[in-house]
Amino acid sequence: MYDRPPPDRHVPGTGRDPQLGLADRAGIEHALARMLERGPATALVLLPTRFHELLAAIGRSRSDALLQALAARLSHAAGPDAVVGRIAPACFAVAIPDAPDDVERVERLIATLDAPLIVDGVPYPVRAAAGSAVGPLDGDDAGQLLDRAEIALHSADGPHRRYHEGFERAARHRLAVLSDLERALASGQLRLHFQPIIDIGTGAVDCVEALVRWDHPVHGAMPPGMFIPLAEQTELIGPLTEHVLGLALDHCVAWREDGLPLTVAVNLSARNVVDPALAGRVGEMLLVRGLDGSALKLEITESVLMERQQVAFTTLEALRGLGIKLALDDFGTGYSSLAYLQDLPIDEVKIDRSFVRLLGTSERSAAVLRAIVTLADDLELRTVAEGVEDPATLRLVTTLGCTLAQGFHFARPLSPSGLRMWLTRRAAAQVKLPLTG
Ligand code: C2E
Ligand code: CA
Ligand code: CA
């Protein structure tokens, strides 16, 4: 969440930080311990989150002067009964006595760090992140209290978080899942299911979407919602996506060998799209399998567009250059902007099932869907209705002009053998009419 701090330069264990003249970690712990002997006390940890960008911009010696300015601000705001310290190169801590609910003081201290720093007349924004733990409630040992304030800091999704037992449990759970997942990649615990996407006009299978499944050796079947978002927070999403792509393309080869020229759609995460090496690797993966780009479709979400747009666009263009079709997934959720649609190098818009689900009952959902389809038509993009669960919904999305449909009405995500059976049954029934599913 935050940049890694530069190497520690202050002398720990002496009680004082020689550079800033503040307490160091040992000094803060000592102060907290003494406060706890007398009553409740708060450990507050504060991090100026953009400090390392600033360091990169102005150099170490001048940023040291800024740290000193911050330290002085904090000492002033903390009040005479508190002890201000530095516990890591750009991380402050404040020991506050008798103040378990001193919200005002905590807010004042956070505001102190939040004010921009002026360097050569230019204001540099410094955002504060803070975590706190209150003894003896959250821990009766000074060291533990400080640790827990730091745990709260790193669990923070707002500017300030008070320690909660659940943080440690949640953090440990995340770590365990991630290390299990790393092993799962190596030991073949990940499998793919495939869900057909149907061309509404012809009733033919347009492509199949690969959806990852994890057979966890202890927890059993883990749905992607339980591990993909975690992987997305780390580098692990890179190898995971590559693994899924490899599996999907292997299946594609096998289908072709059996005379089934299916296109497979694979989900990409935002992080994948800003990886400048992605397009090259995908190209190689196709090449070694002797597959054409048209064998693959990639699904991206709008969150891709929020950050590092330029890199994302370059990647998308390169993928399209390989003949790969691109679909914008879950459209209508998130920060949907219709304006994006005209700029994005995509071929298809997948309309999120939250709109599709309500079509029968909500005139508003129908209006949104109609507007998306109209715009997509004008931009010559195909539209996929996601989450079509019944014939009535299929009829509605057909009337509204969607090109393709996906959902339980046709098939749930199927195992590879399940998919083959489904295809065989469908061929035997000679399903041609769009509305008979
Ligand atoms: P998604 O890309 O929107 O995939 C469609 C999800 O909707 C699938 O859930 C599918 O089972 C479900 N679904 C399909 N038709 C219907 C329907 O008619 N009704 C209802 N209620 N649900 C339907 P699943 O397999 O649990 O996947 C959830 C999400 O996890 C996916 O949403 C996708 O965002 C992510 N995901 C799955 N596999 C991968 C992967 O390999 N890589 C990445 N990055 N994400 C993946
Ligand atoms: Ca998808
Ligand atoms: Ca979707």
CSV table of C-alpha atoms and ligand atoms in Angstrom, one decimal:
chain,number,residue,atom,x,y,z
A,1,MET,CA,0.0,0.0,0.0
A,2,TYR,CA,2.8,2.3,0.8
A,3,ASP,CA,6.3,2.7,-0.7
A,4,ARG,CA,9.0,0.7,1.0
A,5,PRO,CA,11.0,3.0,3.4
A,6,PRO,CA,14.6,3.7,2.6
A,7,PRO,CA,17.3,2.0,4.7
A,8,ASP,CA,17.0,2.9,8.4
A,9,ARG,CA,19.5,5.5,9.3
A,10,HIS,CA,18.7,6.2,12.9
A,11,VAL,CA,20.2,4.4,15.8
A,12,PRO,CA,17.7,2.2,17.4
A,13,GLY,CA,17.7,1.3,21.1
A,14,THR,CA,19.1,4.6,22.4
A,15,GLY,CA,15.7,6.0,23.1
A,16,ARG,CA,16.4,9.0,20.9
A,17,ASP,CA,16.6,9.6,17.2
A,18,PRO,CA,19.8,11.6,16.8
A,19,GLN,CA,18.7,13.3,13.6
A,20,LEU,CA,15.4,14.7,14.6
A,21,GLY,CA,15.9,14.9,18.3
A,22,LEU,CA,12.7,12.9,18.8
A,23,ALA,CA,12.2,9.6,20.7
A,24,ASP,CA,13.0,6.5,18.7
A,25,ARG,CA,11.0,3.2,18.8
A,26,ALA,CA,12.5,2.3,22.2
A,27,GLY,CA,11.8,5.8,23.5
A,28,ILE,CA,8.2,5.6,22.4
A,29,GLU,CA,7.8,2.2,24.0
A,30,HIS,CA,9.3,3.4,27.2
A,31,ALA,CA,7.0,6.4,27.3
A,32,LEU,CA,4.0,4.2,26.5
A,33,ALA,CA,5.0,1.8,29.3
A,34,ARG,CA,5.2,4.6,31.8
A,35,MET,CA,1.9,6.0,30.7
A,36,LEU,CA,0.2,2.6,30.9
A,37,GLU,CA,1.4,2.3,34.5
A,38,ARG,CA,-0.8,5.3,35.3
A,39,GLY,CA,-3.8,4.5,33.2
A,40,PRO,CA,-5.0,4.2,29.6
A,41,ALA,CA,-2.7,5.4,26.8
A,42,THR,CA,-2.9,5.7,23.0
A,43,ALA,CA,-0.2,4.7,20.5
A,44,LEU,CA,-0.7,6.6,17.3
A,45,VAL,CA,1.4,5.8,14.3
A,46,LEU,CA,1.5,8.3,11.4
A,47,LEU,CA,2.9,8.0,8.0
A,48,PRO,CA,3.2,10.8,5.4
A,49,THR,CA,2.3,8.5,2.5
A,50,ARG,CA,3.7,10.4,-0.4
A,51,PHE,CA,7.0,11.1,1.3
A,52,HIS,CA,9.1,8.8,-0.8
A,53,GLU,CA,7.9,10.4,-4.1
A,54,LEU,CA,9.0,13.7,-2.5
A,55,LEU,CA,12.4,12.1,-1.6
A,56,ALA,CA,12.8,11.0,-5.2
A,57,ALA,CA,11.9,14.5,-6.4
A,58,ILE,CA,14.1,16.7,-4.1
A,59,GLY,CA,16.8,14.5,-2.7
A,60,ARG,CA,17.7,13.2,0.7
A,61,SER,CA,19.3,16.2,2.3
A,62,ARG,CA,16.4,18.5,1.6
A,63,SER,CA,13.8,15.9,2.5
A,64,ASP,CA,15.6,15.5,5.8
A,65,ALA,CA,14.9,19.2,6.4
A,66,LEU,CA,11.2,18.6,5.6
A,67,LEU,CA,11.0,15.7,8.0
A,68,GLN,CA,12.4,18.0,10.6
A,69,ALA,CA,9.6,20.5,9.8
A,70,LEU,CA,7.0,17.7,10.1
A,71,ALA,CA,8.5,16.6,13.4
A,72,ALA,CA,8.3,20.1,14.7
A,73,ARG,CA,4.6,20.5,13.6
A,74,LEU,CA,3.7,17.2,15.2
A,75,SER,CA,5.5,18.0,18.5
A,76,HIS,CA,3.6,21.3,18.7
A,77,ALA,CA,0.2,19.7,17.9
A,78,ALA,CA,0.7,16.7,20.2
A,79,GLY,CA,0.7,18.8,23.4
A,80,PRO,CA,3.2,18.8,26.3
A,81,ASP,CA,2.0,15.6,27.9
A,82,ALA,CA,2.5,13.5,24.7
A,83,VAL,CA,5.8,12.0,23.4
A,84,VAL,CA,6.5,12.3,19.7
A,85,GLY,CA,8.9,9.9,18.1
A,86,ARG,CA,10.1,8.4,14.8
A,87,ILE,CA,9.9,4.7,14.6
A,88,ALA,CA,11.0,4.2,10.9
A,89,PRO,CA,12.7,6.6,8.5
A,90,ALA,CA,9.5,8.3,7.5
A,91,CYS,CA,7.1,7.0,10.1
A,92,PHE,CA,6.2,8.9,13.3
A,93,ALA,CA,4.6,7.7,16.4
A,94,VAL,CA,3.0,9.6,19.3
A,95,ALA,CA,2.4,8.3,22.8
A,96,ILE,CA,-0.6,10.0,24.3
A,97,PRO,CA,-1.5,9.5,28.0
A,98,ASP,CA,-5.0,9.2,29.5
A,99,ALA,CA,-6.6,9.7,26.2
A,100,PRO,CA,-8.4,6.7,25.0
A,101,ASP,CA,-11.1,8.7,23.3
A,102,ASP,CA,-9.1,11.8,22.5
A,103,VAL,CA,-10.4,11.9,18.9
A,104,GLU,CA,-9.8,15.6,18.6
A,105,ARG,CA,-6.1,15.3,19.3
A,106,VAL,CA,-5.7,12.4,16.9
A,107,GLU,CA,-7.5,14.3,14.2
A,108,ARG,CA,-5.4,17.4,14.9
A,109,LEU,CA,-2.2,15.3,14.5
A,110,ILE,CA,-3.4,13.8,11.3
A,111,ALA,CA,-4.3,17.2,9.9
A,112,THR,CA,-0.8,18.4,10.9
A,113,LEU,CA,0.7,15.9,8.5
A,114,ASP,CA,-1.9,16.4,5.8
A,115,ALA,CA,-1.0,20.0,5.1
A,116,PRO,CA,1.2,20.3,1.9
A,117,LEU,CA,4.9,20.9,2.3
A,118,ILE,CA,6.3,23.9,0.4
A,119,VAL,CA,9.6,23.2,-1.4
A,120,ASP,CA,11.0,26.1,-3.5
A,121,GLY,CA,7.6,27.7,-3.4
A,122,VAL,CA,6.0,24.6,-4.8
A,123,PRO,CA,3.4,22.8,-2.6
A,124,TYR,CA,3.9,19.0,-2.3
A,125,PRO,CA,0.9,17.2,-1.1
A,126,VAL,CA,1.6,14.9,1.8
A,127,ARG,CA,-1.3,12.6,2.8
A,128,ALA,CA,-1.3,11.2,6.3
A,129,ALA,CA,-2.3,7.6,7.1
A,130,ALA,CA,-2.7,6.8,10.7
A,131,GLY,CA,-3.4,3.8,12.9
A,132,SER,CA,-4.0,3.7,16.6
A,133,ALA,CA,-4.2,1.3,19.4
A,134,VAL,CA,-5.5,2.1,22.9
A,135,GLY,CA,-4.1,0.3,26.0
A,136,PRO,CA,-4.9,-1.6,27.9
A,137,LEU,CA,-7.9,-2.4,25.8
A,138,ASP,CA,-6.0,-3.2,22.6
A,139,GLY,CA,-2.9,-4.5,24.3
A,140,ASP,CA,-1.4,-3.9,27.7
A,141,ASP,CA,2.2,-4.2,26.7
A,142,ALA,CA,3.8,-1.1,25.2
A,143,GLY,CA,5.6,-2.9,22.3
A,144,GLN,CA,2.4,-4.8,21.5
A,145,LEU,CA,0.4,-1.6,21.5
A,146,LEU,CA,2.8,0.0,19.0
A,147,ASP,CA,2.8,-3.1,16.8
A,148,ARG,CA,-1.0,-3.1,16.8
A,149,ALA,CA,-1.2,0.6,15.9
A,150,GLU,CA,1.1,-0.2,12.9
A,151,ILE,CA,-1.2,-3.2,12.0
A,152,ALA,CA,-4.1,-0.8,12.1
A,153,LEU,CA,-2.2,1.7,9.9
A,154,HIS,CA,-1.6,-0.9,7.2
A,155,SER,CA,-5.2,-2.1,7.3
A,156,ALA,CA,-6.5,1.4,6.9
A,157,ASP,CA,-8.6,2.2,3.9
A,158,GLY,CA,-9.4,5.6,5.2
A,159,PRO,CA,-7.0,8.2,6.7
A,160,HIS,CA,-7.2,6.6,10.2
A,161,ARG,CA,-8.0,3.2,11.7
A,162,ARG,CA,-8.2,2.2,15.3
A,163,TYR,CA,-6.8,-1.3,15.9
A,164,HIS,CA,-9.2,-4.2,15.8
A,165,GLU,CA,-8.5,-7.8,16.6
A,166,GLY,CA,-10.0,-8.8,13.2
A,167,PHE,CA,-7.1,-7.0,11.4
A,168,GLU,CA,-4.5,-9.5,12.5
A,169,ARG,CA,-6.8,-12.4,11.7
A,170,ALA,CA,-7.7,-11.0,8.3
A,171,ALA,CA,-4.1,-10.2,7.5
A,172,ARG,CA,-3.0,-13.7,8.5
A,173,HIS,CA,-5.8,-15.2,6.4
A,174,ARG,CA,-4.7,-13.1,3.4
A,175,LEU,CA,-1.1,-14.2,3.8
A,176,ALA,CA,-2.1,-17.9,4.1
A,177,VAL,CA,-4.4,-17.8,1.0
A,178,LEU,CA,-1.7,-16.1,-1.0
A,179,SER,CA,1.0,-18.6,-0.1
A,180,ASP,CA,-1.4,-21.5,-0.7
A,181,LEU,CA,-2.2,-19.9,-4.1
A,182,GLU,CA,1.4,-19.7,-5.0
A,183,ARG,CA,1.7,-23.4,-4.3
A,184,ALA,CA,-1.5,-24.1,-6.2
A,185,LEU,CA,-0.1,-22.6,-9.3
A,186,ALA,CA,2.9,-24.9,-9.2
A,187,SER,CA,1.0,-28.0,-8.2
A,188,GLY,CA,-1.9,-27.9,-10.7
A,189,GLN,CA,-4.7,-27.2,-8.2
A,190,LEU,CA,-6.2,-24.6,-10.5
A,191,ARG,CA,-8.6,-25.7,-13.2
A,192,LEU,CA,-10.8,-24.0,-15.7
A,193,HIS,CA,-14.5,-24.2,-16.3
A,194,PHE,CA,-16.0,-22.8,-19.5
A,195,GLN,CA,-19.3,-21.0,-20.0
A,196,PRO,CA,-20.6,-20.7,-23.5
A,197,ILE,CA,-21.5,-17.3,-25.0
A,198,ILE,CA,-24.2,-17.6,-27.6
A,199,ASP,CA,-24.8,-15.6,-30.7
A,200,ILE,CA,-28.4,-14.5,-30.3
A,201,GLY,CA,-29.0,-14.2,-34.1
A,202,THR,CA,-27.9,-17.7,-35.1
A,203,GLY,CA,-28.0,-19.6,-31.8
A,204,ALA,CA,-24.4,-20.7,-32.4
A,205,VAL,CA,-21.7,-20.8,-29.7
A,206,ASP,CA,-19.7,-17.6,-30.3
A,207,CYS,CA,-17.0,-18.4,-27.7
A,208,VAL,CA,-16.5,-19.9,-24.3
A,209,GLU,CA,-15.4,-17.9,-21.2
A,210,ALA,CA,-12.7,-19.5,-19.1
A,211,LEU,CA,-13.5,-19.2,-15.4
A,212,VAL,CA,-10.8,-20.3,-12.9
A,213,ARG,CA,-11.6,-22.9,-10.2
A,214,TRP,CA,-9.4,-23.8,-7.3
A,215,ASP,CA,-9.5,-27.1,-5.5
A,216,HIS,CA,-7.9,-26.1,-2.3
A,217,PRO,CA,-6.5,-29.2,-0.5
A,218,VAL,CA,-8.0,-28.2,2.8
A,219,HIS,CA,-10.8,-25.7,2.1
A,220,GLY,CA,-12.2,-27.5,-0.9
A,221,ALA,CA,-13.6,-25.6,-3.9
A,222,MET,CA,-12.7,-21.9,-3.6
A,223,PRO,CA,-14.7,-19.6,-5.8
A,224,PRO,CA,-12.6,-17.0,-7.7
A,225,GLY,CA,-14.1,-14.2,-5.7
A,226,MET,CA,-12.2,-15.5,-2.7
A,227,PHE,CA,-8.8,-15.4,-4.2
A,228,ILE,CA,-8.7,-13.3,-7.3
A,229,PRO,CA,-9.1,-10.0,-5.5
A,230,LEU,CA,-6.3,-11.0,-3.1
A,231,ALA,CA,-4.0,-12.0,-6.0
A,232,GLU,CA,-4.9,-8.7,-7.6
A,233,GLN,CA,-3.4,-6.8,-4.7
A,234,THR,CA,-0.1,-8.5,-5.2
A,235,GLU,CA,2.3,-9.4,-8.0
A,236,LEU,CA,0.8,-12.9,-7.9
A,237,ILE,CA,-1.9,-11.9,-10.4
A,238,GLY,CA,0.8,-11.9,-13.1
A,239,PRO,CA,1.7,-15.5,-12.9
A,240,LEU,CA,-1.9,-16.5,-12.1
A,241,THR,CA,-3.2,-14.9,-15.3
A,242,GLU,CA,-0.4,-16.4,-17.3
A,243,HIS,CA,-1.2,-19.8,-15.8
A,244,VAL,CA,-4.9,-19.4,-16.7
A,245,LEU,CA,-4.0,-18.2,-20.2
A,246,GLY,CA,-1.8,-21.3,-20.7
A,247,LEU,CA,-4.5,-23.7,-19.6
A,248,ALA,CA,-7.1,-22.0,-21.7
A,249,LEU,CA,-5.0,-22.1,-24.8
A,250,ASP,CA,-4.1,-25.7,-24.2
A,251,HIS,CA,-7.8,-26.5,-24.1
A,252,CYS,CA,-8.2,-24.5,-27.3
A,253,VAL,CA,-5.5,-26.7,-29.0
A,254,ALA,CA,-7.2,-29.9,-27.8
A,255,TRP,CA,-10.6,-28.6,-29.1
A,256,ARG,CA,-9.1,-27.8,-32.5
A,257,GLU,CA,-7.6,-31.3,-32.7
A,258,ASP,CA,-11.1,-32.6,-32.2
A,259,GLY,CA,-12.6,-30.4,-34.9
A,260,LEU,CA,-14.0,-27.8,-32.5
A,261,PRO,CA,-12.7,-24.4,-33.5
A,262,LEU,CA,-13.9,-22.6,-30.3
A,263,THR,CA,-12.6,-19.2,-29.3
A,264,VAL,CA,-11.8,-18.9,-25.6
A,265,ALA,CA,-12.2,-15.7,-23.6
A,266,VAL,CA,-9.9,-15.1,-20.6
A,267,ASN,CA,-10.3,-12.5,-17.9
A,268,LEU,CA,-7.5,-10.0,-17.4
A,269,SER,CA,-7.0,-8.0,-14.2
A,270,ALA,CA,-6.2,-4.3,-14.3
A,271,ARG,CA,-2.6,-5.0,-13.2
A,272,ASN,CA,-2.1,-7.4,-16.1
A,273,VAL,CA,-3.0,-4.7,-18.6
A,274,VAL,CA,-0.5,-2.2,-17.2
A,275,ASP,CA,2.3,-4.9,-17.5
A,276,PRO,CA,4.2,-3.7,-20.6
A,277,ALA,CA,5.4,-7.3,-21.2
A,278,LEU,CA,1.9,-8.8,-21.4
A,279,ALA,CA,1.2,-8.5,-25.1
A,280,GLY,CA,4.6,-10.0,-26.0
A,281,ARG,CA,4.1,-13.0,-23.7
A,282,VAL,CA,0.6,-13.6,-25.0
A,283,GLY,CA,1.9,-13.5,-28.5
A,284,GLU,CA,4.5,-16.1,-27.6
A,285,MET,CA,2.0,-18.4,-25.9
A,286,LEU,CA,-0.1,-18.3,-29.1
A,287,LEU,CA,2.9,-18.9,-31.3
A,288,VAL,CA,4.2,-22.0,-29.5
A,289,ARG,CA,0.8,-23.6,-29.7
A,290,GLY,CA,0.4,-22.7,-33.4
A,291,LEU,CA,-2.7,-20.7,-32.6
A,292,ASP,CA,-4.0,-17.7,-34.3
A,293,GLY,CA,-5.0,-14.5,-32.3
A,294,SER,CA,-8.6,-15.2,-33.3
A,295,ALA,CA,-8.6,-18.2,-31.0
A,296,LEU,CA,-8.4,-15.8,-28.0
A,297,LYS,CA,-10.6,-13.1,-26.6
A,298,LEU,CA,-9.6,-11.1,-23.6
A,299,GLU,CA,-12.0,-9.5,-21.1
A,300,ILE,CA,-10.9,-6.4,-19.3
A,301,THR,CA,-12.8,-4.2,-16.8
A,302,GLU,CA,-13.2,-0.5,-16.7
A,303,SER,CA,-10.9,-0.2,-13.6
A,304,VAL,CA,-8.1,-0.7,-16.2
A,305,LEU,CA,-8.7,2.8,-17.4
A,306,MET,CA,-8.5,4.5,-14.1
A,307,GLU,CA,-4.7,4.3,-13.8
A,308,ARG,CA,-1.8,4.5,-16.2
A,309,GLN,CA,-4.1,4.9,-19.2
A,310,GLN,CA,-1.2,5.3,-21.6
A,311,VAL,CA,0.4,1.9,-20.8
A,312,ALA,CA,-3.0,0.2,-20.8
A,313,PHE,CA,-3.9,1.6,-24.2
A,314,THR,CA,-0.5,0.5,-25.6
A,315,THR,CA,-1.1,-3.0,-24.3
A,316,LEU,CA,-4.6,-3.2,-25.6
A,317,GLU,CA,-3.5,-2.0,-29.1
A,318,ALA,CA,-0.7,-4.5,-29.1
A,319,LEU,CA,-3.1,-7.4,-28.2
A,320,ARG,CA,-5.5,-6.3,-30.9
A,321,GLY,CA,-2.5,-6.2,-33.3
A,322,LEU,CA,-2.2,-9.9,-32.6
A,323,GLY,CA,-5.7,-10.5,-33.8
A,324,ILE,CA,-7.1,-10.9,-30.3
A,325,LYS,CA,-10.6,-9.5,-29.7
A,326,LEU,CA,-11.2,-7.4,-26.6
A,327,ALA,CA,-14.3,-7.2,-24.5
A,328,LEU,CA,-15.1,-4.7,-21.8
A,329,ASP,CA,-16.5,-6.8,-18.9
A,330,ASP,CA,-19.1,-5.9,-16.3
A,331,PHE,CA,-20.0,-2.8,-18.1
A,332,GLY,CA,-22.3,-0.5,-16.2
A,333,THR,CA,-20.7,-1.1,-12.8
A,334,GLY,CA,-17.8,0.8,-11.4
A,335,TYR,CA,-17.0,4.2,-12.9
A,336,SER,CA,-18.7,3.6,-16.2
A,337,SER,CA,-18.2,6.4,-18.5
A,338,LEU,CA,-19.9,6.2,-21.9
A,339,ALA,CA,-17.2,8.5,-23.2
A,340,TYR,CA,-14.6,5.8,-22.7
A,341,LEU,CA,-16.4,3.6,-25.2
A,342,GLN,CA,-15.4,5.7,-28.1
A,343,ASP,CA,-11.7,5.9,-27.2
A,344,LEU,CA,-11.1,2.3,-26.1
A,345,PRO,CA,-9.7,-0.2,-28.6
A,346,ILE,CA,-12.4,-2.8,-27.9
A,347,ASP,CA,-14.7,-5.0,-29.9
A,348,GLU,CA,-17.4,-5.9,-27.4
A,349,VAL,CA,-19.2,-4.6,-24.4
A,350,LYS,CA,-20.4,-7.1,-21.8
A,351,ILE,CA,-23.4,-5.6,-20.0
A,352,ASP,CA,-23.3,-6.5,-16.3
A,353,ARG,CA,-25.8,-8.9,-15.1
A,354,SER,CA,-27.1,-6.5,-12.4
A,355,PHE,CA,-28.9,-4.7,-15.3
A,356,VAL,CA,-29.9,-7.8,-17.1
A,357,ARG,CA,-31.4,-9.4,-13.9
A,358,LEU,CA,-33.8,-6.5,-13.4
A,359,LEU,CA,-34.9,-6.2,-17.0
A,360,GLY,CA,-38.3,-7.8,-16.4
A,361,THR,CA,-39.2,-5.6,-13.4
A,362,SER,CA,-37.3,-2.4,-13.8
A,363,GLU,CA,-38.0,0.1,-16.6
A,364,ARG,CA,-34.9,1.9,-15.6
A,365,SER,CA,-32.7,-1.1,-16.2
A,366,ALA,CA,-34.3,-1.5,-19.5
A,367,ALA,CA,-33.6,2.1,-20.3
A,368,VAL,CA,-29.9,1.8,-19.3
A,369,LEU,CA,-29.6,-1.4,-21.4
A,370,ARG,CA,-31.3,0.2,-24.4
A,371,ALA,CA,-28.9,3.2,-24.2
A,372,ILE,CA,-25.8,1.0,-24.0
A,373,VAL,CA,-26.9,-1.1,-26.9
A,374,THR,CA,-27.7,2.0,-29.0
A,375,LEU,CA,-24.4,3.6,-28.3
A,376,ALA,CA,-22.5,0.3,-28.9
A,377,ASP,CA,-24.3,-0.2,-32.2
A,378,ASP,CA,-23.3,3.3,-33.3
A,379,LEU,CA,-19.7,2.5,-32.3
A,380,GLU,CA,-19.9,-0.9,-34.1
A,381,LEU,CA,-19.3,-2.8,-30.9
A,382,ARG,CA,-21.0,-6.1,-30.2
A,383,THR,CA,-23.0,-6.3,-27.0
A,384,VAL,CA,-23.1,-9.3,-24.7
A,385,ALA,CA,-26.0,-9.6,-22.1
A,386,GLU,CA,-24.5,-11.3,-19.0
A,387,GLY,CA,-26.5,-13.3,-16.6
A,388,VAL,CA,-29.4,-14.4,-18.8
A,389,GLU,CA,-31.1,-17.0,-16.6
A,390,ASP,CA,-34.4,-17.6,-18.2
A,391,PRO,CA,-36.3,-17.5,-21.6
A,392,ALA,CA,-38.1,-14.3,-20.6
A,393,THR,CA,-34.8,-12.4,-20.1
A,394,LEU,CA,-33.4,-13.8,-23.3
A,395,ARG,CA,-36.5,-12.5,-25.1
A,396,LEU,CA,-36.0,-9.1,-23.5
A,397,VAL,CA,-32.3,-8.8,-24.4
A,398,THR,CA,-33.1,-10.0,-27.9
A,399,THR,CA,-35.8,-7.3,-28.3
A,400,LEU,CA,-33.4,-4.7,-26.9
A,401,GLY,CA,-30.9,-5.6,-29.6
A,402,CYS,CA,-28.0,-7.4,-27.8
A,403,THR,CA,-25.8,-9.4,-30.1
A,404,LEU,CA,-24.7,-12.1,-27.7
A,405,ALA,CA,-26.0,-13.7,-24.5
A,406,GLN,CA,-24.4,-15.6,-21.6
A,407,GLY,CA,-25.9,-17.1,-18.6
A,408,PHE,CA,-27.4,-20.1,-16.7
A,409,HIS,CA,-30.3,-20.2,-19.2
A,410,PHE,CA,-27.8,-21.7,-21.8
A,411,ALA,CA,-25.3,-23.3,-19.4
A,412,ARG,CA,-23.5,-22.8,-16.1
A,413,PRO,CA,-19.7,-22.7,-16.3
A,414,LEU,CA,-18.9,-26.3,-17.3
A,415,SER,CA,-15.9,-28.6,-16.7
A,416,PRO,CA,-14.0,-29.4,-19.9
A,417,SER,CA,-15.8,-32.8,-20.2
A,418,GLY,CA,-19.1,-31.1,-19.3
A,419,LEU,CA,-18.6,-28.7,-22.0
A,420,ARG,CA,-18.0,-31.4,-24.6
A,421,MET,CA,-21.2,-33.2,-23.5
A,422,TRP,CA,-23.1,-30.0,-23.6
A,423,LEU,CA,-21.8,-29.3,-27.2
A,424,THR,CA,-22.7,-32.8,-28.3
A,425,ARG,CA,-26.2,-32.6,-26.9
A,426,ARG,CA,-26.7,-29.2,-28.4
A,427,ALA,CA,-25.5,-30.4,-31.8
A,428,ALA,CA,-27.7,-33.5,-31.6
A,429,ALA,CA,-30.7,-31.4,-30.7
A,430,GLN,CA,-29.7,-29.2,-33.7
A,431,VAL,CA,-30.4,-26.1,-31.7
A,432,LYS,CA,-30.5,-23.4,-34.3
A,433,LEU,CA,-33.4,-21.2,-33.1
A,434,PRO,CA,-32.1,-18.4,-30.9
A,435,LEU,CA,-35.0,-18.5,-28.4
A,436,THR,CA,-35.0,-22.2,-27.6
A,437,GLY,CA,-31.7,-22.2,-25.8
B,1,C2E,P1,-17.1,-12.5,-14.6
B,1,C2E,O1,-16.0,-12.3,-15.5
B,1,C2E,O2,-18.2,-11.5,-14.7
B,1,C2E,O3,-17.7,-14.0,-14.9
B,1,C2E,C1,-19.0,-14.3,-14.9
B,1,C2E,C2,-19.5,-14.8,-13.5
B,1,C2E,O4,-20.9,-14.8,-13.5
B,1,C2E,C3,-19.0,-16.2,-13.2
B,1,C2E,O5,-18.8,-16.3,-11.8
B,1,C2E,C4,-20.2,-17.0,-13.7
B,1,C2E,O6,-20.4,-18.2,-13.0
B,1,C2E,C5,-21.4,-16.1,-13.3
B,1,C2E,N1,-22.5,-16.3,-14.1
B,1,C2E,C6,-22.6,-16.6,-15.4
B,1,C2E,N2,-23.9,-16.7,-15.8
B,1,C2E,C7,-24.7,-16.4,-14.7
B,1,C2E,C8,-26.1,-16.3,-14.5
B,1,C2E,O7,-26.9,-16.5,-15.4
B,1,C2E,N3,-26.5,-15.9,-13.3
B,1,C2E,C9,-25.6,-15.7,-12.3
B,1,C2E,N4,-26.1,-15.4,-11.1
B,1,C2E,N5,-24.3,-15.8,-12.4
B,1,C2E,C10,-23.8,-16.1,-13.6
B,1,C2E,P2,-17.5,-16.9,-11.3
B,1,C2E,O8,-17.0,-18.1,-12.1
B,1,C2E,O9,-17.7,-17.2,-9.8
B,1,C2E,O10,-16.4,-15.8,-11.5
B,1,C2E,C11,-16.6,-14.6,-10.7
B,1,C2E,C12,-15.6,-13.6,-11.2
B,1,C2E,O11,-14.2,-13.9,-10.9
B,1,C2E,C13,-15.6,-13.4,-12.7
B,1,C2E,O12,-16.7,-12.5,-13.1
B,1,C2E,C14,-14.3,-12.7,-12.9
B,1,C2E,O13,-14.3,-11.3,-12.6
B,1,C2E,C15,-13.4,-13.4,-11.9
B,1,C2E,N6,-12.6,-14.5,-12.5
B,1,C2E,C16,-12.9,-15.7,-12.8
B,1,C2E,N7,-11.9,-16.4,-13.4
B,1,C2E,C17,-10.9,-15.5,-13.5
B,1,C2E,C18,-9.6,-15.5,-14.1
B,1,C2E,O14,-9.1,-16.5,-14.6
B,1,C2E,N8,-8.9,-14.4,-14.0
B,1,C2E,C19,-9.4,-13.2,-13.5
B,1,C2E,N9,-8.6,-12.1,-13.4
B,1,C2E,N10,-10.6,-13.1,-13.0
B,1,C2E,C20,-11.4,-14.3,-13.0
B,2,CA,CA,-15.6,-12.0,-17.6
B,3,CA,CA,-18.8,-10.1,-16.3
